[in-house]
CSV table of C-alpha atoms in Angstrom, one decimal:
chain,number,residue,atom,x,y,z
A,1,UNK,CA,96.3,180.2,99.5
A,2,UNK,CA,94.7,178.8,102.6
A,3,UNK,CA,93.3,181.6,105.0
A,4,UNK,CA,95.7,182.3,107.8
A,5,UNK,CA,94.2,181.2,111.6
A,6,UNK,CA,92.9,183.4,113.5
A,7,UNK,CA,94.7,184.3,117.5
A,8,UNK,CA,93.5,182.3,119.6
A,9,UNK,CA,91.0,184.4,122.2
A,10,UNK,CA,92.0,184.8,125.9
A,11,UNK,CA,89.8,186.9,127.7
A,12,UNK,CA,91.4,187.9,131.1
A,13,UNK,CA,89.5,188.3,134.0
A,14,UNK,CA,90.7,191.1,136.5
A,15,UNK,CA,88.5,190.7,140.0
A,16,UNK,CA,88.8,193.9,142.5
A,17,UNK,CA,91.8,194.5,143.8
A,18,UNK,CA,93.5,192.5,141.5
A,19,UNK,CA,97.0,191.5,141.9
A,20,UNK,CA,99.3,193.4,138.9
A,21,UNK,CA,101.6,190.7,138.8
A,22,UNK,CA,99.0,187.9,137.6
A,23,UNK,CA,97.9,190.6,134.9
A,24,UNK,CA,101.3,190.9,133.5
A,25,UNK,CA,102.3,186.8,133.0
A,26,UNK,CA,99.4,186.3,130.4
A,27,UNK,CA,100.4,189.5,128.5
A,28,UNK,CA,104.2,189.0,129.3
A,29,UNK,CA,104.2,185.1,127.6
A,30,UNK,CA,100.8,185.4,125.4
A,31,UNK,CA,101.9,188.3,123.5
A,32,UNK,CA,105.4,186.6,122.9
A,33,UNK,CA,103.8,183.6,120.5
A,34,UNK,CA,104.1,183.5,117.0
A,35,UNK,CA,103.0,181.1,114.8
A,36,UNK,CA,104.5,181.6,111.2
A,37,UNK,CA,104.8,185.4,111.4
A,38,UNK,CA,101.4,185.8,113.2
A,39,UNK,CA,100.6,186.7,116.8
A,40,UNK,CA,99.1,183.2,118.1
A,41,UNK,CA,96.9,184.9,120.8
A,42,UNK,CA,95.0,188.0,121.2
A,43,UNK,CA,94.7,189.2,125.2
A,44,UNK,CA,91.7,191.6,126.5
A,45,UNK,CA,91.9,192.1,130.0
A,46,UNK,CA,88.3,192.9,131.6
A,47,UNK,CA,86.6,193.3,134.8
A,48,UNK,CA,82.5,193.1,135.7
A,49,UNK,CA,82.7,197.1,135.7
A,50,UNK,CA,85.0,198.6,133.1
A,51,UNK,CA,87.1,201.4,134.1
A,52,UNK,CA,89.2,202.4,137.7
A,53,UNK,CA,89.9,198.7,139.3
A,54,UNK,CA,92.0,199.1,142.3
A,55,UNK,CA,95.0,196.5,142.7
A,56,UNK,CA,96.7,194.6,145.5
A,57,UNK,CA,99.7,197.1,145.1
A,58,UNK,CA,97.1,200.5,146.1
A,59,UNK,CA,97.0,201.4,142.5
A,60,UNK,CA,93.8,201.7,139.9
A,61,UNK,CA,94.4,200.0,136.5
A,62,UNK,CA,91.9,201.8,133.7
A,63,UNK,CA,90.3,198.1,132.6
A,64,UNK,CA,88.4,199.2,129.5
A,65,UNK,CA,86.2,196.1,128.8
A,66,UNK,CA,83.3,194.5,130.2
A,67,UNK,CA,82.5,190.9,131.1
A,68,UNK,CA,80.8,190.5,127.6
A,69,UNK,CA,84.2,190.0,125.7
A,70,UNK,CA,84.1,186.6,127.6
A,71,UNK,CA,81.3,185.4,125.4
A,72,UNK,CA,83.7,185.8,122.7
A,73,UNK,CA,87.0,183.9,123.9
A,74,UNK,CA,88.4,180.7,123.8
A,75,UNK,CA,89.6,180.4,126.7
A,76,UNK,CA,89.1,182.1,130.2
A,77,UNK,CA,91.7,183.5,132.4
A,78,UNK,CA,90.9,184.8,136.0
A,79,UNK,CA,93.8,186.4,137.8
A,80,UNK,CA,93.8,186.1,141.6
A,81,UNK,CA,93.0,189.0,144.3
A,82,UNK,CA,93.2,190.4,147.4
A,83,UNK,CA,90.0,189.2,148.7
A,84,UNK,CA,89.7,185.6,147.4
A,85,UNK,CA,87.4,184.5,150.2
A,86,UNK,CA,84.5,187.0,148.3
A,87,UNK,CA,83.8,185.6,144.5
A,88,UNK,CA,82.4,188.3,142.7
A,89,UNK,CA,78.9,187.4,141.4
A,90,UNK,CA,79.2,188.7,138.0
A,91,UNK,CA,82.7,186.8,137.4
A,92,UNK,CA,81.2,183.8,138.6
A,93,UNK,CA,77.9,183.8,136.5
A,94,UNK,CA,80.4,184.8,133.6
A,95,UNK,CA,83.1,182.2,134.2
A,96,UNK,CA,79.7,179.8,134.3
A,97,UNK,CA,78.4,180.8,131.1
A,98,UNK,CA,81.7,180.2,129.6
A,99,UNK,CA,81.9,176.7,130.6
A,100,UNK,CA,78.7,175.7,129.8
A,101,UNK,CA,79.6,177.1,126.3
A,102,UNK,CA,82.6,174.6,126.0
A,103,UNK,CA,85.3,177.6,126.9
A,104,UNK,CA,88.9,176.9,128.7
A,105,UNK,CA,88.8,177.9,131.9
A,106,UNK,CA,92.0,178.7,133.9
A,107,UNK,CA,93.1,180.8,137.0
A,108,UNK,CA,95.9,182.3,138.7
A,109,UNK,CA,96.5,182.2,142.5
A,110,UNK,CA,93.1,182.9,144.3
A,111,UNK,CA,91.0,183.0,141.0
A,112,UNK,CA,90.5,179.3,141.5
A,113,UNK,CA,87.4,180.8,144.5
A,114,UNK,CA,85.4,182.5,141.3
A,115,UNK,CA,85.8,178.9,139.5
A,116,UNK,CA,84.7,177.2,142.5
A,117,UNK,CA,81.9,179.3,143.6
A,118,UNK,CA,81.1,178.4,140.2
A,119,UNK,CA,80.8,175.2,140.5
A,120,UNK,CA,83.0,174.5,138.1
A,121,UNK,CA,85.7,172.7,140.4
A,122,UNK,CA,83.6,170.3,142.1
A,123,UNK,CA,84.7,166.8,142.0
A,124,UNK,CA,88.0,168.2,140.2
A,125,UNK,CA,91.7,168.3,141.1
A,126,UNK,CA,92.6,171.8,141.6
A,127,UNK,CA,94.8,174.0,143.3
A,128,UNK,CA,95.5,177.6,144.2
A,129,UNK,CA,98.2,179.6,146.4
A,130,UNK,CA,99.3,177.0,149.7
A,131,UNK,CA,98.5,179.9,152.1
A,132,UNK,CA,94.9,179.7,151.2
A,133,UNK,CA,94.5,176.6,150.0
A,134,UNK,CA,93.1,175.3,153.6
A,135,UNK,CA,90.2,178.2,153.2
A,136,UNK,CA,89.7,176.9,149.7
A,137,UNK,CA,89.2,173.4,151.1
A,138,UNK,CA,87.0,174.6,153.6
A,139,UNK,CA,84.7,176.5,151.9
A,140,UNK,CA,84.2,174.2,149.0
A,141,UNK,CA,85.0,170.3,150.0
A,142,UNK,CA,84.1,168.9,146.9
A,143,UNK,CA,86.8,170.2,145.5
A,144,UNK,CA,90.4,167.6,144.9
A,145,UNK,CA,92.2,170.2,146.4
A,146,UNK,CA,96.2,169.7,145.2
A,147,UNK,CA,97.3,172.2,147.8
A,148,UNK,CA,101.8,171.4,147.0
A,149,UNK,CA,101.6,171.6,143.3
A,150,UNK,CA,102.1,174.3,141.2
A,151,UNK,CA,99.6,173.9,138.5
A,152,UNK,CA,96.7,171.1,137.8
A,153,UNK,CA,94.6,170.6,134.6
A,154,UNK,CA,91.4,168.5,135.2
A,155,UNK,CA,89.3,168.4,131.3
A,156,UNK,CA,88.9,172.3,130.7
A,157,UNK,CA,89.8,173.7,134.1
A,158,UNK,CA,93.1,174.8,134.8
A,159,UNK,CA,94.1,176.5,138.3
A,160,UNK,CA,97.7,177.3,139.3
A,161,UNK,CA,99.0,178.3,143.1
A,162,UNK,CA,100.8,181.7,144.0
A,163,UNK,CA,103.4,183.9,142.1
A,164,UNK,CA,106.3,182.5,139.7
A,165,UNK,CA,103.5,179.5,139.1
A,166,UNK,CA,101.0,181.2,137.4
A,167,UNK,CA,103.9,181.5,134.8
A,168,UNK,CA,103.9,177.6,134.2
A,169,UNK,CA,100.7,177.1,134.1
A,170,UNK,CA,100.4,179.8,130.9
A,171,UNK,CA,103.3,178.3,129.1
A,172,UNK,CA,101.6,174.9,129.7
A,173,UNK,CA,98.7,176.4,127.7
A,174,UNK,CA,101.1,177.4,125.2
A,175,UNK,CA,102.6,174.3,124.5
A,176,UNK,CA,99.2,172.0,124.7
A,177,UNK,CA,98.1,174.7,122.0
A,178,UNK,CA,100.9,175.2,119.9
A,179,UNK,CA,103.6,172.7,121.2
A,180,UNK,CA,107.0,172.4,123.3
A,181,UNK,CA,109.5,174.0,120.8
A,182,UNK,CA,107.0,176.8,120.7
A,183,UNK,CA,106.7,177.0,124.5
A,184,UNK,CA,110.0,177.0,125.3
A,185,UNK,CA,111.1,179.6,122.6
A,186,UNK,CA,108.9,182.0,124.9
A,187,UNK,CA,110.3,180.9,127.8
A,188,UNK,CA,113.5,181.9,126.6
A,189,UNK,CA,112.4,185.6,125.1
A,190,UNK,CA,110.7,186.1,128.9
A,191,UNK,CA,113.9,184.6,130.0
A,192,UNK,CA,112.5,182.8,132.5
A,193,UNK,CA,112.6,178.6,133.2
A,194,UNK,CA,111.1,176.0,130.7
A,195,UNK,CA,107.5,174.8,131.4
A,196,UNK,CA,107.6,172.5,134.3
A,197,UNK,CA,105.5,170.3,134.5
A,198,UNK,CA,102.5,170.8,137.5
A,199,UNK,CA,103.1,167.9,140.0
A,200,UNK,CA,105.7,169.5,140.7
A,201,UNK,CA,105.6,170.8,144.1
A,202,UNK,CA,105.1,174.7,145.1
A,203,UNK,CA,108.4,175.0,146.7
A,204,UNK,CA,110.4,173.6,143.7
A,205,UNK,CA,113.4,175.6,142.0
A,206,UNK,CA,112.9,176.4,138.6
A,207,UNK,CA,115.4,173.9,136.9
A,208,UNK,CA,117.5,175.9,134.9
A,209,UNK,CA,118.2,179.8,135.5
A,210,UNK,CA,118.9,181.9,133.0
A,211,UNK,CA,122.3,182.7,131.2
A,212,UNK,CA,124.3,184.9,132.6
A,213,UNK,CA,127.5,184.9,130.4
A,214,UNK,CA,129.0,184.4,126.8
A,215,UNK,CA,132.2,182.8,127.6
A,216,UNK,CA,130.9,179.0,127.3
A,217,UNK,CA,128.3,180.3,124.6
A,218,UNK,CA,130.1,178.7,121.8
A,219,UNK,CA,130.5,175.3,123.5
A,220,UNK,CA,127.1,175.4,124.8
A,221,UNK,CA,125.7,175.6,120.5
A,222,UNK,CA,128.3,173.3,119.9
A,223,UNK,CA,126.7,170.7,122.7
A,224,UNK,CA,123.3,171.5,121.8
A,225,UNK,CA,124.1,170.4,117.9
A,226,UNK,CA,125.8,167.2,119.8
A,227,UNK,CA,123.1,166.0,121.7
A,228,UNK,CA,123.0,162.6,120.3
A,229,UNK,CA,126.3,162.1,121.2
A,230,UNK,CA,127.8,160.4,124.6
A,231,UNK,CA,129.4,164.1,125.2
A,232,UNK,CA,131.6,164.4,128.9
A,233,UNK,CA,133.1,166.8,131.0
A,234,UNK,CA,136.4,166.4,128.6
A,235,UNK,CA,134.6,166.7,125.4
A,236,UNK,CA,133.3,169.9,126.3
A,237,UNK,CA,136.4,171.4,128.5
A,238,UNK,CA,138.7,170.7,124.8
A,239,UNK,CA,135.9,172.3,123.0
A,240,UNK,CA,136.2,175.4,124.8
A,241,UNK,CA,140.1,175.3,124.9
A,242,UNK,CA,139.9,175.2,128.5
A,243,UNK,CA,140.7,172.7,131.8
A,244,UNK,CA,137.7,170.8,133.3
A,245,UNK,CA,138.2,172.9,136.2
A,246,UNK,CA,137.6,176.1,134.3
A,247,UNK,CA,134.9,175.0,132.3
A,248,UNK,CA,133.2,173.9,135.5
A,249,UNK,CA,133.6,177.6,137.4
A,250,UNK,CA,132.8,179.3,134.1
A,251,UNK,CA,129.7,177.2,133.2
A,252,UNK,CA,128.7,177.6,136.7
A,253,UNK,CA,128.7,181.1,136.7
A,254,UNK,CA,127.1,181.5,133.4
A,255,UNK,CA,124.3,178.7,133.6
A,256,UNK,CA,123.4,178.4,137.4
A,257,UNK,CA,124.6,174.8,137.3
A,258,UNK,CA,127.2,172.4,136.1
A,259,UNK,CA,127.8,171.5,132.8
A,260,UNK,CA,126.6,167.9,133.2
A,261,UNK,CA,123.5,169.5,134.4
A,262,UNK,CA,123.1,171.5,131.8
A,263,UNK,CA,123.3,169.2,129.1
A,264,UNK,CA,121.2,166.6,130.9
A,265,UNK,CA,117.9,169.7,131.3
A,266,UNK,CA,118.9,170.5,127.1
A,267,UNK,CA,118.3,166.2,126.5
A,268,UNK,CA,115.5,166.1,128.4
A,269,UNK,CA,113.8,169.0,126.6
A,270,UNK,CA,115.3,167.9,123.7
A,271,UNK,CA,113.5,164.4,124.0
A,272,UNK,CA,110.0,166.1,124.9
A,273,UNK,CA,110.0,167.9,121.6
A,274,UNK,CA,110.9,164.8,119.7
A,275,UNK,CA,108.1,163.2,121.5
A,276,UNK,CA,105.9,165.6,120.9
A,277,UNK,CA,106.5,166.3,117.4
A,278,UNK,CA,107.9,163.2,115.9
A,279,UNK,CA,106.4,159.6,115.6
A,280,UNK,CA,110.0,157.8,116.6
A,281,UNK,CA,109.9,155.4,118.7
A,282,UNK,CA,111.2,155.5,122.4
A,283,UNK,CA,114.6,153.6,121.4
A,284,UNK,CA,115.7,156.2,118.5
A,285,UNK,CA,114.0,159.3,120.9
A,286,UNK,CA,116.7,158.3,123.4
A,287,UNK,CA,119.9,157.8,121.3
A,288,UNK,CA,118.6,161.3,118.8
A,289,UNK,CA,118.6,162.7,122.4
A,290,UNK,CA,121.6,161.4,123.5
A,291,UNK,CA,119.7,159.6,126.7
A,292,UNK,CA,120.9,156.1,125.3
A,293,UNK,CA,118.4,153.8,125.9
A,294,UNK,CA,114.5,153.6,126.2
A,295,UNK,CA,114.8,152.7,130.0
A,296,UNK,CA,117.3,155.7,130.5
A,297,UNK,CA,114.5,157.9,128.3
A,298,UNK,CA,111.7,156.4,130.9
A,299,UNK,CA,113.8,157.3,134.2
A,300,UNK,CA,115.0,160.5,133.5
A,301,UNK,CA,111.3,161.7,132.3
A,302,UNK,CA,109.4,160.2,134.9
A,303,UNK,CA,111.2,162.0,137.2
A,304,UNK,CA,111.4,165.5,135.6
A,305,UNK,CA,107.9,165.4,134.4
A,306,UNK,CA,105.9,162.7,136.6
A,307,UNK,CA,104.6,161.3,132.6
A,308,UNK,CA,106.6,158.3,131.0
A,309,UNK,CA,107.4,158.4,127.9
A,310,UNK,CA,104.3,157.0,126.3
A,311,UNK,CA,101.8,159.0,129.0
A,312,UNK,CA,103.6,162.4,127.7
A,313,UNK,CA,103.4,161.8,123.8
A,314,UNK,CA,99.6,160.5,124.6
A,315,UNK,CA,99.0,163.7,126.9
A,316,UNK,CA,100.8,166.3,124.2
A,317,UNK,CA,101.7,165.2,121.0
A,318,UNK,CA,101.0,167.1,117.9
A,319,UNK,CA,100.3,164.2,115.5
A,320,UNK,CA,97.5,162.8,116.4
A,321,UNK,CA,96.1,160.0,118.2
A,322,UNK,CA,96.7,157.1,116.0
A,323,UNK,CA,100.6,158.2,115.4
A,324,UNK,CA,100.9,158.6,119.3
A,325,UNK,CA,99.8,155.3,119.9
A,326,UNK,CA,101.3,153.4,117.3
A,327,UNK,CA,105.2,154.5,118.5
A,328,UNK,CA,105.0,153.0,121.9
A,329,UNK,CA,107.9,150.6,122.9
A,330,UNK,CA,108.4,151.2,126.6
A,331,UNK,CA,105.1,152.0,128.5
């Protein structure tokens, strides 16, 4: 039998005071992956001196490793601090090293100062959180500072702005490792939003909240086996025995929006995983999806996403090149 694959590395950086919150998202989504039974990443959180590092919050977290387990990761992870105008010199020579060596290099919040100081963001899109995103600029104006986005990847270097963002930006790593139907079924354990994509801006609303309710849970799996079909308001109101009205207030109150909301986000995802994992072309993506045409596939992606449908099955397909390229009917 074939040898399983090993995790995939991450080696999380933790500056002084580091914020708790941007140590919990990689060990909150990370440690939720599995990839046929096996954990698909293995987290070490470490700081340039192992032991008492003080946090945003007034607490001391016992970090146990030093900055030598980032030799051994695959990729790099820097979580933001209270002092981001202050790189640490070890962090930086370390996050350095790890570039030069071909390693991933991400941050959260105002971890994106330790990649700049390193040089590693010059002549780069990047981004980090709005309220210092004019210091960041100043400091180091080589940088494509993206200051109203919530997450950019330039080649290995990934930064993310404030908070809830640092949370897209992991499941965007976790879906350009091990693809969307993976992402988003960690998304759903941490019950928070589906990836969004990073041009979206910092102020955004996640698209869809998360379930509150059971009473339209039954027409909800019916829809979501339906997809491909041109479902309404009336379709789904007779499948749950109930008046358009009530279906309305009771998918409202379960789902955060209305139904025809709802089942436009589930097609949209629905046609990002068919892009991502299928070679069909853009015509039968849209009807499996229930989007209709290729054009309708086009608007509704471009707009959620920023990609058309050919950019996004380029950008994160998990067939290959040649399949990617070969499927192409609308640009």
């Amino acid at each position: 039998m074939p040898q399983a694959l090993a995790p995939h590395r991450i080696a999380v950086v933790a500056p002084s005071p580091v914020s708790m919150f941007n140590l919990a998202i990689p060990e909150m989504l990370f440690g939720k992956v599995e990839v046929a039974g096996r954990p698909g990443y293995e987290v070490v959180i470490c700081a340039a001196e192992p032991g008492p590092v003080p946090t945003t919050g007034g607490l001391d977290l016992d970090v146990r490793h030093g900055l030598d387990v980032v030799r051994e990761a695959d990729t790099v992870l820097v979580a933001g601090t209270g002092e981001p105008f202050e790189p640490e010199s070890r962090i930086v020579s370390a996050v350095r090293e790890a570039a030069a060596d071909g390693r991933r290099i991400a941050s959260l919040c105002t971890g994106a100062f330790q990649l700049a100081e390193a040089g590693l963001l010059h002549g780069r899109r990047a981004t980090t959180y709005w309220a210092h995103a004019e210091e960041l600029q100043r400091r180091y104006p080589r940088v494509d500072l993206r200051g109203d986005v919530l997450y950019v990847q330039d080649g290995p270097y990934l930064t993310s702005s404030g908070y809830a963002a640092g949370i897209d930006l992991c499941l965007h790593i976790i879906r350009t490792d091990y693809g969307a139907a993976v992402a988003n079924e960690v998304a759903r354990r941490a019950l928070v939003a589906p990836v969004r994509p990073g041009g979206q801006t910092q102020f955004t609303q996640t698209p869809l909240p998360p379930e509150r309710g059971e009473a339209c849970a039954d027409t909800r799996g019916w829809a979501m086996r339906n997809l491909d079909k041109p479902l309404t308001l009336t379709d789904l109101a007779r499948h749950g025995g109930v008046s358009v009205r009530t279906l309305t207030r009771r998918f409202h109150a379960e789902s955060g929006v209305s139904p025809l909301q709802w089942l436009l986000h589930q097609r949209i995802e629905r046609a990002k995983e068919l892009l991502e994992t299928t070679a069909l072309p853009m015509d039968q993506v849209a009807r499996a999806c229930g989007l209709g045409t290729a054009d309708s596939l086009r608007g509704h992606l471009v707009r959620r996403t920023g990609l058309t449908p050919s950019a996004y099955r380029v950008q994160f397909s998990r067939l290959g090149t040649g399949a990617a390229e070969s499927t192409s009917s609308v640009a």
